Amino acid sequence: MTPIENEGESHRTVLISAEDISIKFGRRPILDKVSIKIHRCEIVTLIGLNGAGKSTLVRAILGLSHLFAGKVSQMNGIRIGYVPQHINRDSILPMTVKRFLRLGGPASREGLETVMEEVGAGAILDTAVSSISGGELNRILLARALLRRPNLLVLDEPFSSVDASGKIELYGLVELIRDRHQCGVLVVSHDLHFVLTGSDSLICLGKNDYCSGGPKDIVSHPLFRDIFGYQLSEQFLLSRRELETKK
Amino acid sequence: MSNFYSVGVNWKQKNDINFIDDNNDGFSRRARIVTELLDDFFVRAMIGGIGAAIVAGPVGCFVVWRRMSYFGTTLAHSVLLGVALGFLLDIELIFAVFIVCMLVSSFLLLLERQRYLSVDALLGVLAHAVFAAGIVVVSFMETLRIDLMGYLFGDILSVSQTDITWIFVTASISLGLLIWHWRSLLSFTVDQDLAAVEGVPVNYMRALVVLLVSGVVAVGMKIVGILLVVSLIIIPAAAARRMSVTPEKMAIMAAIVGVISVVLGLFSSLEFDVPAGPAISLAATAIFALSFIIPTRFISR
């Protein structure tokens, strides 16, 4: 990890930047020369086919996987809040939500209640983690990430166990958090609605190559069309037009 | 049944040996009482057993949480090789056992990197290969007359003062490490990636858990024997589960259940003249069974 100079509060501050990273599992190449940059206050969405290496790229950004080539640089003083896809929460390990949140670091009761309110989780601090619903778990994981006062939030398919309406609400919450905490966000998502309306920049991983750009540019890219299909791109253009006419 | 495979020592013989030389007039009265107490093999057994149980409980919780009970069994099976090497190289047995346990775990970490066999199968191979090697090495050393059955089923009644020292040194170091790294260990147990992102040195934690289990196996094998040492680790932790709502409570309860099992097991061994190690395991099992009978509302708050 190479440090990047912290340029203060500017929106153009680069939080993390991966340059030409390649990763192999054994002899099988997973990522080949992928570059990605995340700025402050920017929501970057990662999409791609199953097995294209989305989670591997996320792990590389987090510094959890061994790079075959390339480098990942982080801003000095970066604090990453990570929301994993799922965690081991079976009832073998007795643990209340409160205790789980404090595993990330010490926090006062008031601090915990504030963050629980922010993510819209109810009064479940004293409930066992094994007995809360999937949607509540998603919010709890988000809360634990927020307790670290992150300047980069990394979410790996964060709301997979929430129904459609819950998803819209939670993605809205992500945008709210970005505005409130002035942090960068990297999110792996399959949710087309959020991908196209919520994100500032997109990275689309294919089997052998990848493309990136803003939501407007990327819809015309053949790789994106491969993944979401021609129809979906049309649907996006429609919804985009709707949005513009509303304004 | 009193001399079941010569496990332990017959009570009557042992009682004859004790309290014979009582003419140490140089000692003050209190010092003499302490010396006499520690001369009593029953008291030594009790102290050694309690020391091992106090550390086995909390470490056992991590074994249960991380689903490592077969790993514990594998380490237990490598004890015999450690004992044999200890005799061959003339080093303290608990130390030799500990080193062999660490070697076996490192070998396992290396083997885990291949992707053709599951960890479960690897443990199955390793446990019995090491056990067989241990028996073969022991058979080469017939002149040394190792009490094989004593190691297989434990020989708590022959716990010496040196053993007690080793048990308490190991237990204090283990408990110290456990308390020092408690939050990191818990975080690592819940989710490795999340813990790593939050700055927990996960590779160190993984090694620490292996180290702790090795230490408990090394001291526990003296108490309940190679074949039952995992019971001292697993059963108190399992019994503590339904009595606890937080991980801390479960660790403390596991230690308490372990201590009660040692006391109950030793006294029933005295009362019914049965081998002490298995009696301790059965006492723990009885508490485990009881924990399922008691309604949750009485114990989980």
Coordinates of C-alpha atoms in Angstrom, one line a residue, chain B residues 1-9 11 153-154 156-157 265-266 268-270 272-282:
Chain B
M1 CA -13.0 -52.7 37.9
S2 CA -10.8 -50.9 40.4
N3 CA -7.7 -51.4 38.3
F4 CA -9.2 -50.8 34.9
Y5 CA -6.1 -51.2 32.6
S6 CA -4.2 -49.9 35.6
V7 CA -5.6 -46.4 35.0
G8 CA -4.7 -44.2 37.9
V9 CA -3.6 -46.0 41.0
W11 CA -6.8 -45.7 46.2
F153 CA -6.7 -42.4 29.8
G154 CA -4.9 -39.8 31.9
I156 CA -4.5 -37.3 37.3
L157 CA -3.7 -39.1 40.6
G265 CA -15.3 -36.3 39.0
L266 CA -12.5 -36.7 41.6
S268 CA -16.9 -39.7 42.6
S269 CA -13.7 -41.4 41.7
L270 CA -12.9 -41.6 45.4
F272 CA -17.0 -45.4 43.7
D273 CA -13.3 -46.3 43.0
V274 CA -13.6 -45.6 39.3
P275 CA -10.8 -44.1 37.1
A276 CA -10.6 -40.4 37.7
G277 CA -10.2 -39.0 34.1
P278 CA -13.3 -40.7 32.7
A279 CA -15.2 -39.7 35.8
I280 CA -14.3 -36.0 35.2
S281 CA -15.5 -36.3 31.5
L282 CA -18.8 -38.0 32.7

